[in-house]
Amino acid sequence: MKALVYDGPRKVSVHDVADPRIERPTDALVRITTTNICGSDLHMYEGRTTVEIGKVLGHENLGEVIEVGDAVVRVKVGDRVCLPFNIACGFCRNCERGETGFCLTTNPGFAGAAYGYAGMGPYSGGQAELLRVPFADFNCLRLPEDAVEKEDDYVMLSDIFPTGWHATRLADLRPGESVVIFGAGPVGLMAAYSAIIQGAKQVMVVDRHPDRLRLAEQIGAIAIDDSKLDPALRVKELTKGCLADKGCECVGWQAHDPDGHEHPNVTMNRLVACVRATGSIGTVGVFVRRDPKSPDPLMKEGRIAFDFGAFFEKGLRVGTGQANVKRYNRELRDLIHHGRAKPSFIVSHRLRLEDAPHAYQHFDAREDGWTKVVLKPAA
Amino acid sequence: MKALVYDGPRKVSVHDVADPRIERPTDALVRITTTNICGSDLHMYEGRTTVEIGKVLGHENLGEVIEVGDAVVRVKVGDRVCLPFNIACGFCRNCERGETGFCLTTNPGFAGAAYGYAGMGPYSGGQAELLRVPFADFNCLRLPEDAVEKEDDYVMLSDIFPTGWHATRLADLRPGESVVIFGAGPVGLMAAYSAIIQGAKQVMVVDRHPDRLRLAEQIGAIAIDDSKLDPALRVKELTKGCLADKGCECVGWQAHDPDGHEHPNVTMNRLVACVRATGSIGTVGVFVRRDPKSPDPLMKEGRIAFDFGAFFEKGLRVGTGQANVKRYNRELRDLIHHGRAKPSFIVSHRLRLEDAPHAYQHFDAREDGWTKVVLKPAA
Amino acid sequence: MKALVYDGPRKVSVHDVADPRIERPTDALVRITTTNICGSDLHMYEGRTTVEIGKVLGHENLGEVIEVGDAVVRVKVGDRVCLPFNIACGFCRNCERGETGFCLTTNPGFAGAAYGYAGMGPYSGGQAELLRVPFADFNCLRLPEDAVEKEDDYVMLSDIFPTGWHATRLADLRPGESVVIFGAGPVGLMAAYSAIIQGAKQVMVVDRHPDRLRLAEQIGAIAIDDSKLDPALRVKELTKGCLADKGCECVGWQAHDPDGHEHPNVTMNRLVACVRATGSIGTVGVFVRRDPKSPDPLMKEGRIAFDFGAFFEKGLRVGTGQANVKRYNRELRDLIHHGRAKPSFIVSHRLRLEDAPHAYQHFDAREDGWTKVVLKPAA
Amino acid sequence: MKALVYDGPRKVSVHDVADPRIERPTDALVRITTTNICGSDLHMYEGRTTVEIGKVLGHENLGEVIEVGDAVVRVKVGDRVCLPFNIACGFCRNCERGETGFCLTTNPGFAGAAYGYAGMGPYSGGQAELLRVPFADFNCLRLPEDAVEKEDDYVMLSDIFPTGWHATRLADLRPGESVVIFGAGPVGLMAAYSAIIQGAKQVMVVDRHPDRLRLAEQIGAIAIDDSKLDPALRVKELTKGCLADKGCECVGWQAHDPDGHEHPNVTMNRLVACVRATGSIGTVGVFVRRDPKSPDPLMKEGRIAFDFGAFFEKGLRVGTGQANVKRYNRELRDLIHHGRAKPSFIVSHRLRLEDAPHAYQHFDAREDGWTKVVLKPAA
């Protein structure tokens, strides 16, 4: 089959690789019809991770089941399914509690597995024609009769919609509260969209890319351009001095200033400044244990210079980590099905799989208008 | 009246000061019968805070009501009451949510007020014969008929028992879970005691003072001497490789190694290492916004070099801040009354108010056996 | 002053009564500018309660502070305030936990007090020119600068908006879930509106009055006319056999069939049939301890023939009781202020206080179009 | 193999039946070493259910894995495992949320399956030498190295310990609160034991069998003999007029007075009387949709005459349903392993499988001293 393969820093190509097949009786095989490029794919693309050369990338996948193992009882051939980016067993201690992003058995020695991702186990990605799905009855989200019609909405259930939603849940956002979100990339925009769906009174989004800030305003959020304003002052002003009730971090360790210099602690410390005493922060932007290529000496060892004194004095809380997609994907699917959510507003480009290398290049450059790329391997 | 007054770094004295009086119709006046020296008093004693010279210290107070203002309807003269260290109005947005440690009206411009404490408003402390209690109906916890008999238990409701309890709640400890607690001072021991009452399966306490570790074992916890063992390795071993489900920080920014060198980030980073993926940490040890006297360059500005990469990768959470005493003090009072809790096990010294300067000196030196000092101003 | 007085079953009149005044230093005096007639006023109007003749009715009140007692520190003369229907002290065990609908001190011997209501203490109602507000700092919700402009929205914060919201919270409704609401009176409509704000995927409302069902559809809910359809079958159909995730009871013990015969158990049993296994029900429709005038023999003693076998088998939960208005009114006020909620859509009549007797008559007859009456005593 | 078979009302016998075998690749086969008779087995024994003649009973099972299907990856031959009485798939909407007692796929058309139980699917029970366990990786709780030594403790994880625990969780019991429990049978005693482990201040248990009340006192609860006292008055007295914070129903629909007359509503209505305003009740005693043999006319149709007026006025909540065993069994296992819980205190008889018919007879007669029977099929 054809697949998008990592060839080294800033090099990816589409070529033939061996077809995946049913390996265990609990597996399913899915023909991919839509698969996205994720902002976190760029960490690998840029060579900032340990991902091995030859890996097929892609963890935002949707398609049609074409074969199932003997032990699969719920999922049927022909089902349209969306796959959570986390691969989970369903029976370990973490999966049982709904912490499927931290499965203890699918990636032995680590808590959590994913398709086509650095450090997340030996699983191939879905920027390809076919995908093997382990523990299919647990991991496949079956889609309703409008699966094809709303495919670009449903594919967002694989990662960014639940991840944005997770940011608001980690922040314990409640209806009628205000929230400030750092980052208006796909995940930040989904966090803003989630906050609006949940009844937030004010959703403030901090970024500096005009196309992203426009999308934020388009869904009803308040855009704050941090290349022009101090976001903490602006949040204070917008909240009449009360500060934001809650905050979300949707940028991660490669946060940088308008001049491109990386400051891995800037978003967290700004959140401490922007959120009111007793508030909470949800962090879904990725931070890593070590990054020898980071220009920040602390970050080389996975550390940030964190304003913990102010954090404590204000009695703040922070929750972190990759989203447990399965905790949210059923309800979010139903919101899409009933017309109450339409996350495809974020899609800027619909391309063939063959166009993926080109798309990586533009998306990595954060070119204006390259908000979200969906690939159609079956097209 | 007689009171313990702060005269400057490592200088306190007991002498006559003006009697407090009813200033507002919602006030009560309390004759103090027991008041404790708290570990956090030592931050002021050591000159590491902005506390003003002449301040009467003492925020762990219990006594008898001798006068009430015209608007006080529930509390009566003669009531034995324990006073939460936080002074709260009861009607601001934070108080309404039970966040009485972050009252928005009793210390304008800041969230939170307390008796006799740096930066917590103009309120005099209770290491004295008398204390003015604002918003008496809200702030007084009335004690039952065994108030005098169990006075040394009930006085712990003013701060350390609820603060230790708060550490476990911030960590979201649940019955059947394991917890590791850094610090076996009074608050750490109360956190351990709280965890045991709540049905934890394993309570591990890290410290290096033999008297404190003995007390930890005496209440059923597992003592870990970090001057002899790597606590992360020991926790891993005790949990068969699973690590602790939850963690508590009960030390604060003046954490130091066995040689006395301060490392403000050591407890938090060790907790990140000791707690399993998806776990939570409760931090009640005090961290400050700035400490020019800290030997750590980051801490001078209130920062710590925090292992945020590992924290994120494990999907950890942390909650912080001073305890909202009123959230817990009724239920803890009832546990004492019904014989299910006896926090006075921690008391090492019962002294007269006049002995307070002497006690500060020994307690500050962390001399063996000086675990917790209670003062009896009325004796 | 002028006030609406209960003269006996189906008799109310507006006439002069003694002005209220500051009785305790914690009181405030409010000049009422808007006050509503509530569906629960009709229980008294119809003579189905123990309310005493001569009582001034009215518990949905909003106005301007014209005098405060000596102990009031936050609320100022001139403030525009909305008053929760519950009168609460702020310092009893229930108030501390946010259960202000069950205050233990404002109505001794009972848990809960209210203005102008049977069995809820000696407090006069606000269908009058003036109102005494006890514990003013705790009970007054101050309104922002658009207080007058949005007065008909803000007045709904006194009762029906928080009560409808409470129904959804008792039912533990979560975003993406479906909910069925019995009753499209003002509270049922507010429950539906609350569910939509909170991100429900499907909001189904059961009633039979065309004007109410039209309003339900107008806000995005699905109307079910139970005079034409079996609501359980319709809910099953709408949810593809899954049944509703959650349910709300917004009718109460005087529920009746289309022919007017009362069946106090019909709404609860229909909810048991309509809600899926593991679901929850929130009941805010009023049920009483005894009603000698009920045609149902069990209800004379406050009982209903409840389908507890099915309720248990499905593992259902139910939460009940009057709303703790203060738990919600700040956030709901902010949603109104920021333009995210506009509960005044429910208002059908804006009348002078003098018109109140006439309005009671039409509202009690549930005449088409008499959805919600707001009175303007100051007009 | 030998098994205990239901032959009709009050008739059971032990005889040879066909051996179970691996039917699906996700199955395991377990050699039963301990299996209990449960109070709910008596509903079937007495002919009050629809259980079919020839059914092998027994849903409280523990044993050793002797064979696993091809798809089983975690559970190994030789593992000592305890089986939750609920049979759950792990991947349906309810299982995902931890509601494994209401699995949607293992008993099509109904929410919930169990071994050897009326209406809970075609599964054979474990009062036998062998048991087939579906979805073995999800349903087997593996036991640690003291599995054999503490077998009579661990077997309680199959049902009564989690079920008693569930009663306290449905009641939302919190540390420092009081609770009243109706029923001191095995489940009621486990609820009391659970409440004590969780830090309740007062645990009151209502029953009338001296042996059971003695056991309640032995674990630290307060026994209330309702054949001698009005339990509501006694609870009021013990709580100084405050009533119990929370309540648990551990009796079910066959509740009867000391003369043996059934009153299916008596425990729920007494709980409404015993629990304070704003409290919660957890109901785990079984209630059924219909019981034609009930002497109570309402109960024939699955109804009870419920004091809903008082229930509403007090703002009470009730949660019901069979326990989701997997939600609790890991933590409770660990409490046993670490010596913090020893639920085998309840065992009165350890018998061979052959003695089961004799045991049913005595246990059904509630003879003094027949508290809990454990059977040893492998002995």
mmCIF file of N, CA and C in Angstrom, chain C residues 151-227:
data_model
loop_
_atom_site.group_PDB
_atom_site.id
_atom_site.type_symbol
_atom_site.label_atom_id
_atom_site.label_comp_id
_atom_site.label_asym_id
_atom_site.label_seq_id
_atom_site.Cartn_x
_atom_site.Cartn_y
_atom_site.Cartn_z
ATOM 1 N N GLU C 151 -33.491 44.251 32.889
ATOM 2 C CA GLU C 151 -34.158 43.920 34.152
ATOM 3 C C GLU C 151 -35.041 42.673 34.048
ATOM 4 N N ASP C 152 -35.726 42.514 32.925
ATOM 5 C CA ASP C 152 -36.606 41.344 32.787
ATOM 6 C C ASP C 152 -35.825 40.048 32.595
ATOM 7 N N ASP C 153 -34.560 40.139 32.213
ATOM 8 C CA ASP C 153 -33.702 38.948 32.221
ATOM 9 C C ASP C 153 -33.191 38.673 33.636
ATOM 10 N N TYR C 154 -32.654 39.738 34.257
ATOM 11 C CA TYR C 154 -32.034 39.540 35.573
ATOM 12 C C TYR C 154 -33.039 39.076 36.629
ATOM 13 N N VAL C 155 -34.307 39.507 36.507
ATOM 14 C CA VAL C 155 -35.268 39.100 37.540
ATOM 15 C C VAL C 155 -35.468 37.585 37.537
ATOM 16 N N MET C 156 -35.187 36.940 36.404
ATOM 17 C CA MET C 156 -35.348 35.477 36.345
ATOM 18 C C MET C 156 -34.299 34.763 37.196
ATOM 19 N N LEU C 157 -33.264 35.498 37.624
ATOM 20 C CA LEU C 157 -32.245 34.924 38.517
ATOM 21 C C LEU C 157 -32.770 34.691 39.925
ATOM 22 N N SER C 158 -33.906 35.268 40.253
ATOM 23 C CA SER C 158 -34.451 35.113 41.612
ATOM 24 C C SER C 158 -34.964 33.705 41.841
ATOM 25 N N ASP C 159 -35.378 33.030 40.773
ATOM 26 C CA ASP C 159 -35.977 31.709 40.965
ATOM 27 C C ASP C 159 -35.915 30.841 39.706
ATOM 28 N N ILE C 160 -36.692 31.176 38.682
ATOM 29 C CA ILE C 160 -36.942 30.143 37.663
ATOM 30 C C ILE C 160 -35.736 29.781 36.810
ATOM 31 N N PHE C 161 -34.852 30.737 36.544
ATOM 32 C CA PHE C 161 -33.667 30.358 35.759
ATOM 33 C C PHE C 161 -32.775 29.432 36.602
ATOM 34 N N PRO C 162 -32.402 29.827 37.822
ATOM 35 C CA PRO C 162 -31.648 28.875 38.656
ATOM 36 C C PRO C 162 -32.410 27.577 38.943
ATOM 37 N N THR C 163 -33.723 27.645 39.075
ATOM 38 C CA THR C 163 -34.471 26.415 39.362
ATOM 39 C C THR C 163 -34.448 25.477 38.168
ATOM 40 N N GLY C 164 -34.627 26.020 36.975
ATOM 41 C CA GLY C 164 -34.512 25.181 35.786
ATOM 42 C C GLY C 164 -33.101 24.622 35.657
ATOM 43 N N TRP C 165 -32.135 25.480 35.897
ATOM 44 C CA TRP C 165 -30.731 25.040 35.860
ATOM 45 C C TRP C 165 -30.486 23.930 36.888
ATOM 46 N N HIS C 166 -31.028 24.118 38.083
ATOM 47 C CA HIS C 166 -30.879 23.128 39.160
ATOM 48 C C HIS C 166 -31.412 21.762 38.714
ATOM 49 N N ALA C 167 -32.524 21.773 38.013
ATOM 50 C CA ALA C 167 -33.083 20.495 37.521
ATOM 51 C C ALA C 167 -32.048 19.750 36.698
ATOM 52 N N THR C 168 -31.338 20.483 35.846
ATOM 53 C CA THR C 168 -30.335 19.817 35.001
ATOM 54 C C THR C 168 -29.128 19.373 35.810
ATOM 55 N N ARG C 169 -28.803 20.123 36.850
ATOM 56 C CA ARG C 169 -27.657 19.734 37.691
ATOM 57 C C ARG C 169 -28.013 18.547 38.578
ATOM 58 N N LEU C 170 -29.221 18.542 39.129
ATOM 59 C CA LEU C 170 -29.656 17.369 39.903
ATOM 60 C C LEU C 170 -29.640 16.130 38.999
ATOM 61 N N ALA C 171 -29.932 16.329 37.725
ATOM 62 C CA ALA C 171 -29.917 15.205 36.782
ATOM 63 C C ALA C 171 -28.511 14.916 36.286
ATOM 64 N N ASP C 172 -27.554 15.708 36.716
ATOM 65 C CA ASP C 172 -26.154 15.522 36.323
ATOM 66 C C ASP C 172 -25.998 15.499 34.807
ATOM 67 N N LEU C 173 -26.721 16.365 34.142
ATOM 68 C CA LEU C 173 -26.636 16.458 32.677
ATOM 69 C C LEU C 173 -25.230 16.857 32.251
ATOM 70 N N ARG C 174 -24.720 16.194 31.223
ATOM 71 C CA ARG C 174 -23.407 16.532 30.694
ATOM 72 C C ARG C 174 -23.494 16.878 29.213
ATOM 73 N N PRO C 175 -22.552 17.675 28.729
ATOM 74 C CA PRO C 175 -22.591 18.048 27.319
ATOM 75 C C PRO C 175 -22.637 16.807 26.441
ATOM 76 N N GLY C 176 -23.403 16.879 25.375
ATOM 77 C CA GLY C 176 -23.478 15.755 24.450
ATOM 78 C C GLY C 176 -24.529 14.734 24.829
ATOM 79 N N GLU C 177 -25.201 14.926 25.946
ATOM 80 C CA GLU C 177 -26.238 13.984 26.355
ATOM 81 C C GLU C 177 -27.617 14.474 25.916
ATOM 82 N N SER C 178 -28.574 13.553 25.963
ATOM 83 C CA SER C 178 -29.959 13.906 25.700
ATOM 84 C C SER C 178 -30.704 13.996 27.026
ATOM 85 N N VAL C 179 -31.771 14.808 27.027
ATOM 86 C CA VAL C 179 -32.540 14.971 28.259
ATOM 87 C C VAL C 179 -34.006 15.128 27.901
ATOM 88 N N VAL C 180 -34.871 14.525 28.717
ATOM 89 C CA VAL C 180 -36.302 14.722 28.544
ATOM 90 C C VAL C 180 -36.819 15.488 29.758
ATOM 91 N N ILE C 181 -37.616 16.512 29.488
ATOM 92 C CA ILE C 181 -38.112 17.396 30.546
ATOM 93 C C ILE C 181 -39.627 17.321 30.570
ATOM 94 N N PHE C 182 -40.181 16.973 31.708
ATOM 95 C CA PHE C 182 -41.636 16.969 31.847
ATOM 96 C C PHE C 182 -42.078 18.312 32.395
ATOM 97 N N GLY C 183 -42.925 18.989 31.612
ATOM 98 C CA GLY C 183 -43.424 20.299 32.006
ATOM 99 C C GLY C 183 -42.761 21.394 31.204
ATOM 100 N N ALA C 184 -43.565 22.181 30.496
ATOM 101 C CA ALA C 184 -43.039 23.322 29.738
ATOM 102 C C ALA C 184 -43.601 24.623 30.292
ATOM 103 N N GLY C 185 -43.894 24.625 31.574
ATOM 104 C CA GLY C 185 -44.175 25.886 32.250
ATOM 105 C C GLY C 185 -42.873 26.660 32.354
ATOM 106 N N PRO C 186 -42.884 27.799 33.052
ATOM 107 C CA PRO C 186 -41.668 28.610 33.132
ATOM 108 C C PRO C 186 -40.446 27.833 33.611
ATOM 109 N N VAL C 187 -40.594 26.977 34.610
ATOM 110 C CA VAL C 187 -39.427 26.243 35.105
ATOM 111 C C VAL C 187 -38.968 25.199 34.091
ATOM 112 N N GLY C 188 -39.906 24.480 33.505
ATOM 113 C CA GLY C 188 -39.532 23.491 32.501
ATOM 114 C C GLY C 188 -38.837 24.137 31.305
ATOM 115 N N LEU C 189 -39.350 25.290 30.882
ATOM 116 C CA LEU C 189 -38.702 25.983 29.769
ATOM 117 C C LEU C 189 -37.301 26.452 30.148
ATOM 118 N N MET C 190 -37.148 26.891 31.382
ATOM 119 C CA MET C 190 -35.812 27.303 31.834
ATOM 120 C C MET C 190 -34.880 26.091 31.941
ATOM 121 N N ALA C 191 -35.420 24.931 32.324
ATOM 122 C CA ALA C 191 -34.595 23.715 32.346
ATOM 123 C C ALA C 191 -34.134 23.383 30.927
ATOM 124 N N ALA C 192 -35.044 23.494 29.977
ATOM 125 C CA ALA C 192 -34.683 23.223 28.581
ATOM 126 C C ALA C 192 -33.630 24.212 28.100
ATOM 127 N N TYR C 193 -33.848 25.470 28.431
ATOM 128 C CA TYR C 193 -32.900 26.518 28.028
ATOM 129 C C TYR C 193 -31.536 26.261 28.659
ATOM 130 N N SER C 194 -31.524 25.854 29.902
ATOM 131 C CA SER C 194 -30.278 25.539 30.605
ATOM 132 C C SER C 194 -29.562 24.366 29.942
ATOM 133 N N ALA C 195 -30.328 23.357 29.569
ATOM 134 C CA ALA C 195 -29.735 22.174 28.947
ATOM 135 C C ALA C 195 -29.071 22.549 27.623
ATOM 136 N N ILE C 196 -29.722 23.445 26.886
ATOM 137 C CA ILE C 196 -29.151 23.860 25.603
ATOM 138 C C ILE C 196 -27.861 24.644 25.834
ATOM 139 N N ILE C 197 -27.878 25.555 26.787
ATOM 140 C CA ILE C 197 -26.669 26.331 27.098
ATOM 141 C C ILE C 197 -25.517 25.409 27.499
ATOM 142 N N GLN C 198 -25.836 24.325 28.178
ATOM 143 C CA GLN C 198 -24.796 23.419 28.664
ATOM 144 C C GLN C 198 -24.332 22.417 27.613
ATOM 145 N N GLY C 199 -24.887 22.474 26.414
ATOM 146 C CA GLY C 199 -24.382 21.610 25.347
ATOM 147 C C GLY C 199 -25.051 20.255 25.229
ATOM 148 N N ALA C 200 -26.296 20.144 25.666
ATOM 149 C CA ALA C 200 -27.025 18.892 25.450
ATOM 150 C C ALA C 200 -27.174 18.641 23.959
ATOM 151 N N LYS C 201 -27.238 17.358 23.576
ATOM 152 C CA LYS C 201 -27.393 17.088 22.148
ATOM 153 C C LYS C 201 -28.858 17.100 21.721
ATOM 154 N N GLN C 202 -29.744 16.682 22.618
ATOM 155 C CA GLN C 202 -31.176 16.622 22.318
ATOM 156 C C GLN C 202 -31.929 17.011 23.570
ATOM 157 N N VAL C 203 -32.805 17.983 23.452
ATOM 158 C CA VAL C 203 -33.622 18.415 24.592
ATOM 159 C C VAL C 203 -35.081 18.198 24.209
ATOM 160 N N MET C 204 -35.718 17.255 24.882
ATOM 161 C CA MET C 204 -37.114 16.914 24.567
ATOM 162 C C MET C 204 -38.003 17.414 25.694
ATOM 163 N N VAL C 205 -39.066 18.131 25.354
ATOM 164 C CA VAL C 205 -39.927 18.744 26.369
ATOM 165 C C VAL C 205 -41.350 18.231 26.205
ATOM 166 N N VAL C 206 -41.916 17.698 27.284
ATOM 167 C CA VAL C 206 -43.258 17.117 27.255
ATOM 168 C C VAL C 206 -44.253 18.053 27.928
ATOM 169 N N ASP C 207 -45.310 18.425 27.206
ATOM 170 C CA ASP C 207 -46.378 19.254 27.748
ATOM 171 C C ASP C 207 -47.561 19.112 26.789
ATOM 172 N N ARG C 208 -48.572 19.907 27.010
ATOM 173 C CA ARG C 208 -49.708 19.832 26.067
ATOM 174 C C ARG C 208 -50.280 21.193 25.724
ATOM 175 N N HIS C 209 -49.714 22.259 26.310
ATOM 176 C CA HIS C 209 -50.182 23.601 25.985
ATOM 177 C C HIS C 209 -49.433 24.117 24.760
ATOM 178 N N PRO C 210 -50.173 24.430 23.715
ATOM 179 C CA PRO C 210 -49.515 24.806 22.455
ATOM 180 C C PRO C 210 -48.581 26.003 22.607
ATOM 181 N N ASP C 211 -48.952 27.000 23.425
ATOM 182 C CA ASP C 211 -48.086 28.179 23.537
ATOM 183 C C ASP C 211 -46.745 27.810 24.173
ATOM 184 N N ARG C 212 -46.793 26.920 25.157
ATOM 185 C CA ARG C 212 -45.563 26.513 25.823
ATOM 186 C C ARG C 212 -44.701 25.639 24.897
ATOM 187 N N LEU C 213 -45.347 24.740 24.183
ATOM 188 C CA LEU C 213 -44.581 23.871 23.280
ATOM 189 C C LEU C 213 -43.943 24.695 22.167
ATOM 190 N N ARG C 214 -44.646 25.741 21.742
ATOM 191 C CA ARG C 214 -44.048 26.627 20.728
ATOM 192 C C ARG C 214 -42.783 27.298 21.264
ATOM 193 N N LEU C 215 -42.855 27.775 22.502
ATOM 194 C CA LEU C 215 -41.660 28.401 23.092
ATOM 195 C C LEU C 215 -40.514 27.397 23.197
ATOM 196 N N ALA C 216 -40.840 26.160 23.557
ATOM 197 C CA ALA C 216 -39.801 25.122 23.646
ATOM 198 C C ALA C 216 -39.100 24.966 22.297
ATOM 199 N N GLU C 217 -39.892 24.907 21.247
ATOM 200 C CA GLU C 217 -39.294 24.740 19.913
ATOM 201 C C GLU C 217 -38.492 25.972 19.511
ATOM 202 N N GLN C 218 -38.990 27.115 19.936
ATOM 203 C CA GLN C 218 -38.336 28.374 19.583
ATOM 204 C C GLN C 218 -36.895 28.434 20.125
ATOM 205 N N ILE C 219 -36.654 27.819 21.280
ATOM 206 C CA ILE C 219 -35.290 27.853 21.842
ATOM 207 C C ILE C 219 -34.464 26.644 21.405
ATOM 208 N N GLY C 220 -35.023 25.801 20.531
ATOM 209 C CA GLY C 220 -34.222 24.702 19.990
ATOM 210 C C GLY C 220 -34.509 23.343 20.597
ATOM 211 N N ALA C 221 -35.543 23.249 21.419
ATOM 212 C CA ALA C 221 -35.910 21.954 21.988
ATOM 213 C C ALA C 221 -36.893 21.234 21.067
ATOM 214 N N ILE C 222 -37.106 19.942 21.361
ATOM 215 C CA ILE C 222 -38.071 19.140 20.606
ATOM 216 C C ILE C 222 -39.330 19.030 21.457
ATOM 217 N N ALA C 223 -40.460 19.491 20.925
ATOM 218 C CA ALA C 223 -41.708 19.485 21.692
ATOM 219 C C ALA C 223 -42.409 18.136 21.545
ATOM 220 N N ILE C 224 -42.906 17.603 22.662
ATOM 221 C CA ILE C 224 -43.697 16.369 22.647
ATOM 222 C C ILE C 224 -45.036 16.667 23.312
ATOM 223 N N ASP C 225 -46.103 16.539 22.552
ATOM 224 C CA ASP C 225 -47.441 16.840 23.067
ATOM 225 C C ASP C 225 -48.045 15.556 23.638
ATOM 226 N N ASP C 226 -48.109 15.463 24.947
ATOM 227 C CA ASP C 226 -48.547 14.206 25.562
ATOM 228 C C ASP C 226 -50.077 14.053 25.536
ATOM 229 N N SER C 227 -50.766 15.020 24.975
ATOM 230 C CA SER C 227 -52.197 14.783 24.759
ATOM 231 C C SER C 227 -52.414 14.059 23.434
#
